Coordinates of C-alpha atoms in Angstrom, one line a residue:
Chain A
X1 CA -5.6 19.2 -18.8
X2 CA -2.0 20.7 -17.5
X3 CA -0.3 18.8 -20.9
X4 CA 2.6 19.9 -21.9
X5 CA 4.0 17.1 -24.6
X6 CA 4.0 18.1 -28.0
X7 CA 1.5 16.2 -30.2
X8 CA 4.1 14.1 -32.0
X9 CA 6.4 13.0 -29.0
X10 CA 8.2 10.3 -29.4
X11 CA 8.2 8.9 -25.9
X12 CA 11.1 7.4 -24.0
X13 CA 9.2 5.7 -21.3
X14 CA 6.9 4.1 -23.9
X15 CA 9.7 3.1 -25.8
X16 CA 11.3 1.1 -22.4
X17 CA 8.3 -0.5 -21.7
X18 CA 8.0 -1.5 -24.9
X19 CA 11.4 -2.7 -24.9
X20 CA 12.9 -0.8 -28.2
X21 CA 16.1 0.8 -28.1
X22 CA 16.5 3.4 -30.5
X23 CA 17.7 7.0 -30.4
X24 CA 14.5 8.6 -28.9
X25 CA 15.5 6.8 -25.6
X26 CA 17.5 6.6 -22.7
X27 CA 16.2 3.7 -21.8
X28 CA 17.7 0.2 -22.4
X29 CA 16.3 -3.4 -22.2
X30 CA 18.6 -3.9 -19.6
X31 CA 17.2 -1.2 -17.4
X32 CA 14.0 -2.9 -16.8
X33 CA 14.1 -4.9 -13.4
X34 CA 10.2 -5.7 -13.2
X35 CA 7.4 -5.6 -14.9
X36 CA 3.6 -6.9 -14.1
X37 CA 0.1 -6.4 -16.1
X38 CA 0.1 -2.6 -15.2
X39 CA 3.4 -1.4 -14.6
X40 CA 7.0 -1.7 -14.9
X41 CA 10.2 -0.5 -12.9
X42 CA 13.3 1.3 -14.5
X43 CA 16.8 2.0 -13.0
X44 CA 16.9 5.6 -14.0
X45 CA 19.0 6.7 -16.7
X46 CA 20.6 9.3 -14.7
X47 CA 22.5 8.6 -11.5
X48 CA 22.3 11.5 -8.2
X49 CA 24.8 12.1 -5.6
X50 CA 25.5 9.3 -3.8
X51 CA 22.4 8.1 -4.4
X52 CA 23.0 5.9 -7.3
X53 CA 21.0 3.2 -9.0
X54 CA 17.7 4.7 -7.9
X55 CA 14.7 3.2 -9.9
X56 CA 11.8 4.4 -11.6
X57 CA 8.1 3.3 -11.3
X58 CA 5.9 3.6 -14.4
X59 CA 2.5 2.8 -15.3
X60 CA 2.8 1.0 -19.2
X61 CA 0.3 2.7 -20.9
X62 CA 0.9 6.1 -21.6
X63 CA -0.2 8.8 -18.9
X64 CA 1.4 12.1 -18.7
X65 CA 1.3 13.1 -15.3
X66 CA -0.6 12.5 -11.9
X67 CA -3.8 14.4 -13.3
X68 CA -4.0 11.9 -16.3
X69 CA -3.8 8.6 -14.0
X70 CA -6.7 6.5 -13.1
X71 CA -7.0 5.9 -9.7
X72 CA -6.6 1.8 -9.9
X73 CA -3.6 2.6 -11.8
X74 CA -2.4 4.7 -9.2
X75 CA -3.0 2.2 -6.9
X76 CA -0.6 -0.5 -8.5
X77 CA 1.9 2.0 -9.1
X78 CA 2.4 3.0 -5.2
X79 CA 2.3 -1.0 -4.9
X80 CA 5.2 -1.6 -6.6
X81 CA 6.9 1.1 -5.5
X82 CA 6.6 -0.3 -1.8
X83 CA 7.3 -3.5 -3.3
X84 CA 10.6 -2.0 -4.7
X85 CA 11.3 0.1 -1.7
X86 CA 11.6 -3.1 0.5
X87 CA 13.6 -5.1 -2.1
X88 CA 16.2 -1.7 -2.3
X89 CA 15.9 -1.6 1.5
X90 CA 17.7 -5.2 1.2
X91 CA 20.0 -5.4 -2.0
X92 CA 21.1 -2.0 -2.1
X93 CA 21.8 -1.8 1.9
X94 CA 20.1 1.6 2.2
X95 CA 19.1 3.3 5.5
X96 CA 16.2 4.8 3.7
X97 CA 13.7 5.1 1.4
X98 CA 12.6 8.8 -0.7
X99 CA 9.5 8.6 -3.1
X100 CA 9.5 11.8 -5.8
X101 CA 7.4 12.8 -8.7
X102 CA 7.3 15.7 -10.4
X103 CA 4.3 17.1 -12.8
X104 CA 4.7 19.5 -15.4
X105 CA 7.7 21.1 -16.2
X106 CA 7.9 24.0 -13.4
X107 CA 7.4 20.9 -11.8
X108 CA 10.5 19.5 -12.5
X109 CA 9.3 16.8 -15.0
X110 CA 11.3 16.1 -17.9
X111 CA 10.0 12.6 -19.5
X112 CA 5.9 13.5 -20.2
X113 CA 5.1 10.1 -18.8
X114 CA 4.2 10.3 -15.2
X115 CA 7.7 8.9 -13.8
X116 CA 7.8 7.5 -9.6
X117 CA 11.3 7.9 -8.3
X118 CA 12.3 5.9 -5.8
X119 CA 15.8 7.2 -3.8
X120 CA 18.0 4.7 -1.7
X121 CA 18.7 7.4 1.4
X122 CA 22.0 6.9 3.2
X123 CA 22.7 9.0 6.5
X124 CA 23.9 12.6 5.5
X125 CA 23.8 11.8 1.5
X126 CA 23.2 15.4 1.0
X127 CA 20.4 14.1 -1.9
X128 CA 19.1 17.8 -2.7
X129 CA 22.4 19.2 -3.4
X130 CA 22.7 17.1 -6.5
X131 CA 19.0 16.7 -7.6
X132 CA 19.9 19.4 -10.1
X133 CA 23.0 18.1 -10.8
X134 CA 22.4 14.5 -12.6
X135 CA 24.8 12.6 -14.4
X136 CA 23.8 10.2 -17.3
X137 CA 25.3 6.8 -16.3
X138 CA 26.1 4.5 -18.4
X139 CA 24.7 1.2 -19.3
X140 CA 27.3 -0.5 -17.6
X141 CA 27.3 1.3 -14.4
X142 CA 23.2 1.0 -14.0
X143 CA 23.5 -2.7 -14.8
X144 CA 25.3 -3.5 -11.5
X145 CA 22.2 -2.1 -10.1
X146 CA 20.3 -3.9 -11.9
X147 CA 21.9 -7.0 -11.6
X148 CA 21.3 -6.7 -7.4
X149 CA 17.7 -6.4 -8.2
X150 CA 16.8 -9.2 -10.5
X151 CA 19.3 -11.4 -8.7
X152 CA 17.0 -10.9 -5.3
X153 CA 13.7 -11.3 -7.3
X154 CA 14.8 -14.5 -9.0
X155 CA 16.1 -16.0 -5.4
X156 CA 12.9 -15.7 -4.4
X157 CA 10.5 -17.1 -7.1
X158 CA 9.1 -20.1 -6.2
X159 CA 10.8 -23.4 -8.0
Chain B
X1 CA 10.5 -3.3 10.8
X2 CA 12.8 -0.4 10.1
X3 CA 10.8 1.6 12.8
X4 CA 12.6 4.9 14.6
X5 CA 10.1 6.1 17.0
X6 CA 11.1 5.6 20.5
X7 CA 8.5 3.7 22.4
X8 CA 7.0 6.6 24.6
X9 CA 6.8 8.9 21.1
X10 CA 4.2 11.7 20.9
X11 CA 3.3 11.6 17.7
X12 CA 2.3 15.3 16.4
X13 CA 0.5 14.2 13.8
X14 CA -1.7 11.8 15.4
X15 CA -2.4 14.7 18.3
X16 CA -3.2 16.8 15.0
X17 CA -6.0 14.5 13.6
X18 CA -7.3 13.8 16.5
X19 CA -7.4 18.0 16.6
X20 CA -5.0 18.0 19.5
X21 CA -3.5 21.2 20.0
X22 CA -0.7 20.8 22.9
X23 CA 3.1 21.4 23.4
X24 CA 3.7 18.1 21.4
X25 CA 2.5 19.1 18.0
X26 CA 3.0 22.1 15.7
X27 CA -0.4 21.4 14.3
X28 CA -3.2 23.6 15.0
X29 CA -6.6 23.3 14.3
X30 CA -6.6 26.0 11.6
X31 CA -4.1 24.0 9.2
X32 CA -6.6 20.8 8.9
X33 CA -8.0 21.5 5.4
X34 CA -9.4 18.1 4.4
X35 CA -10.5 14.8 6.1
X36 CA -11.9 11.7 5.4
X37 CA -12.3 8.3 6.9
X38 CA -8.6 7.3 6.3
X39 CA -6.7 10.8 5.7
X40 CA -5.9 13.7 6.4
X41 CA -4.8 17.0 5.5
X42 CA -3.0 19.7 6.4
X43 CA -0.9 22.6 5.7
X44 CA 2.8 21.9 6.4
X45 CA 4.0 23.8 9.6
X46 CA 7.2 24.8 7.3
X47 CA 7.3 26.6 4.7
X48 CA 10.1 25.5 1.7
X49 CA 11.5 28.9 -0.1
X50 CA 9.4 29.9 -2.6
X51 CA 6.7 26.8 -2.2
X52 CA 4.9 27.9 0.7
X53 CA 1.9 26.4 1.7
X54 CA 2.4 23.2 0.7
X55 CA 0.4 20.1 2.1
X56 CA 1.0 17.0 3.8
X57 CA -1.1 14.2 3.1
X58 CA -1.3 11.2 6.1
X59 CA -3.4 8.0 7.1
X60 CA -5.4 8.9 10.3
X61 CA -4.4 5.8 11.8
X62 CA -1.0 5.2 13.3
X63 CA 2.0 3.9 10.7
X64 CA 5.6 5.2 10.7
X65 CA 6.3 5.1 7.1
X66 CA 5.5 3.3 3.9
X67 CA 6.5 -0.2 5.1
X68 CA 3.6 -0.3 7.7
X69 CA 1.0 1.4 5.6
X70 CA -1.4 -1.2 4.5
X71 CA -2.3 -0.7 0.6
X72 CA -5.6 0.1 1.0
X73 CA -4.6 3.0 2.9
X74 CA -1.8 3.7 0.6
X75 CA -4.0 3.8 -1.9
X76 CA -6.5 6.3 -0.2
X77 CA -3.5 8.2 0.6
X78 CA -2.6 8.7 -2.9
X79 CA -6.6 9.7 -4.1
X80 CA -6.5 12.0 -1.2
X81 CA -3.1 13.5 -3.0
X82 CA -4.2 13.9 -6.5
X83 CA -7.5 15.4 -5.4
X84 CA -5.1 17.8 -3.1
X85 CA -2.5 18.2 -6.6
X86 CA -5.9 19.7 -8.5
X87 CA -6.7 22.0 -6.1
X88 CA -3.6 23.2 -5.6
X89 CA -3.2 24.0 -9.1
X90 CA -6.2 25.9 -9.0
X91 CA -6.2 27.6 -5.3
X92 CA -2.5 28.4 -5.4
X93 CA -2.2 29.1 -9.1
X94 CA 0.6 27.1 -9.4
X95 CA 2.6 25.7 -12.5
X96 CA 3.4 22.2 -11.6
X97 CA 3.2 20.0 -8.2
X98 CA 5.7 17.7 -7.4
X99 CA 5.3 15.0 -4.4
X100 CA 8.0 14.0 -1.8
X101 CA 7.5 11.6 0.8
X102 CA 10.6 10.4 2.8
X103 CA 10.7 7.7 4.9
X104 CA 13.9 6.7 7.9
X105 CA 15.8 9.0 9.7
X106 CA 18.4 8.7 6.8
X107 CA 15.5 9.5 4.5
X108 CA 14.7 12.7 5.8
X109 CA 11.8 11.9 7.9
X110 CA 11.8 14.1 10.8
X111 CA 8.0 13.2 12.2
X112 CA 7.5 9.1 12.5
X113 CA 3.9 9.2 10.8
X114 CA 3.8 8.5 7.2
X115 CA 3.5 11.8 5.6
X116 CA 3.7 12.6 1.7
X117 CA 4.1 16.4 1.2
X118 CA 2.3 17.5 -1.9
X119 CA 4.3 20.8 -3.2
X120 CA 3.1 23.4 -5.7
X121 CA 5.8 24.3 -8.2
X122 CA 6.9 27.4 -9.5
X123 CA 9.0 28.4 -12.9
X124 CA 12.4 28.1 -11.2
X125 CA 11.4 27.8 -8.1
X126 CA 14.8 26.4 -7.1
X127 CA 12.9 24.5 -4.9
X128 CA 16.1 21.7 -4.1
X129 CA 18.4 24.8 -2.5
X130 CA 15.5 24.9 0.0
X131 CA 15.0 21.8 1.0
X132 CA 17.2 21.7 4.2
X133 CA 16.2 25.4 4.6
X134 CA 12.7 25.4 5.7
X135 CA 11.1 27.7 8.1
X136 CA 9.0 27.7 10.8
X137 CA 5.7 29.3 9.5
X138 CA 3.1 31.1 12.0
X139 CA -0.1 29.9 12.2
X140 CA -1.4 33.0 10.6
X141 CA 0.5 32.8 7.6
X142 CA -0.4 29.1 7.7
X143 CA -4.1 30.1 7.7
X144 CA -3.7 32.3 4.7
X145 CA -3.2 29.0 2.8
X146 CA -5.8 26.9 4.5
X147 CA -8.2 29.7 3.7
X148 CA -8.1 29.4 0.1
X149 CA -8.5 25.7 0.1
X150 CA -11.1 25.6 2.9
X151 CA -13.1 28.2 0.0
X152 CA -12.4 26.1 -2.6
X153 CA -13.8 23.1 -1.1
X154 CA -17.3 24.7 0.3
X155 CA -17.9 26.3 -3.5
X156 CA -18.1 22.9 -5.0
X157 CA -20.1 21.1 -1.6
X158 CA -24.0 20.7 -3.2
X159 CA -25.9 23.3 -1.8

């Protein structure tokens, strides 16, 4: 119902959680800052305003959009994306948090695998001026995002 | 932690579940289209350019934002959302539905309730150059909304 992803699409998200980099993908290994049984979280490919670095909440199977997602999947997805929300609260020294996710594409959806963003918020970061107005980052630049996530995570693992 | 509200705060929303209609809420009555045991909701007292009628999906218990929402909550909040998503698509006629839900002052939260507005989505609805542009919306036109849902939702009651 409401699908919209051609019958032989190759997808990206997939790919990333799958962990293969190849040309049908923005998505590289080193994007991936955690992953559990049912989902996994992305610093986004593309970078907005001043609000850089924000990450991507995914189930791993394949689901195309909210209609298509079970609710217990649902349910870990908006777990780790509070889970995430606190950690970027921390490394990334935000004043606040903005969920967003878009179905279908009037919708605004452009990957056909339902996709969670989560914003770091600064005072006045003027985040809707540039939602249209993404830049793809490069590896490089979302590793230092990266970097401050897995860094926290693996500070507090237990020895 | 991370909490804004002032300690002698008002909160409209709670006056609106508890179906409160007084000088501290915009809420009325009439824009209450769906509750449950742990949500409710109700059509957004501002409209957003060409997205009007969109709905706003909260915990009928007190909790600022996403960090204080407990998960069972979050995850009724969410099944409360996609079952608000289909009927959207159907009610409103709409081509995609995108969910927003902002949390801090810095965020974009104006009202210190968690609140996740569920948006229907039209074909270039430029729905972003809106965003800081919303508009006060009567009750009546509010209504015209809440009508369609409120008709939706006694056609599939069993008789």
């Amino acid at each position: 119902m409401f699908n919209h992803a051609p019958s032989n699409y190759k997808c990206p998200i997939c790919l990333g959680v799958t962990g293969i980099e190849n040309e049908d993908t923005l998505l590289k290994k080193g994007d991936l800052v955690y992953k559990d049984e049912s989902t996994s979280v992305f610093i986004n490919s593309f970078f907005i305003g001043k609000n850089e670095g924000h990450l991507m909440v995914v189930p791993n199977s394949h689901y195309e959009h909210i209609f298509d997602v079970p609710p217990t999947i649902l349910h870990n997805i908006m777990d780790t994306a509070k889970k995430m929300a606190g950690i970027m609260k921390k490394v990334y020294e935000c004043e606040g948090i903005t969920l967003l996710q878009n179905n279908e594409p009037a919708g605004g959806q452009h990957a056909f695998h339902f996709h969670l963003h989560v914003f770091p918020r600064y005072t006045d970061d003027k985040i809707y001026d540039h939602m249209t107005n993404k830049r793809l980052a490069t590896p490089e630049e979302r590793k230092k995002y990266a970097d401050k996530i897995m860094e926290y995570l693996s500070s507090i693992k237990p020895l």
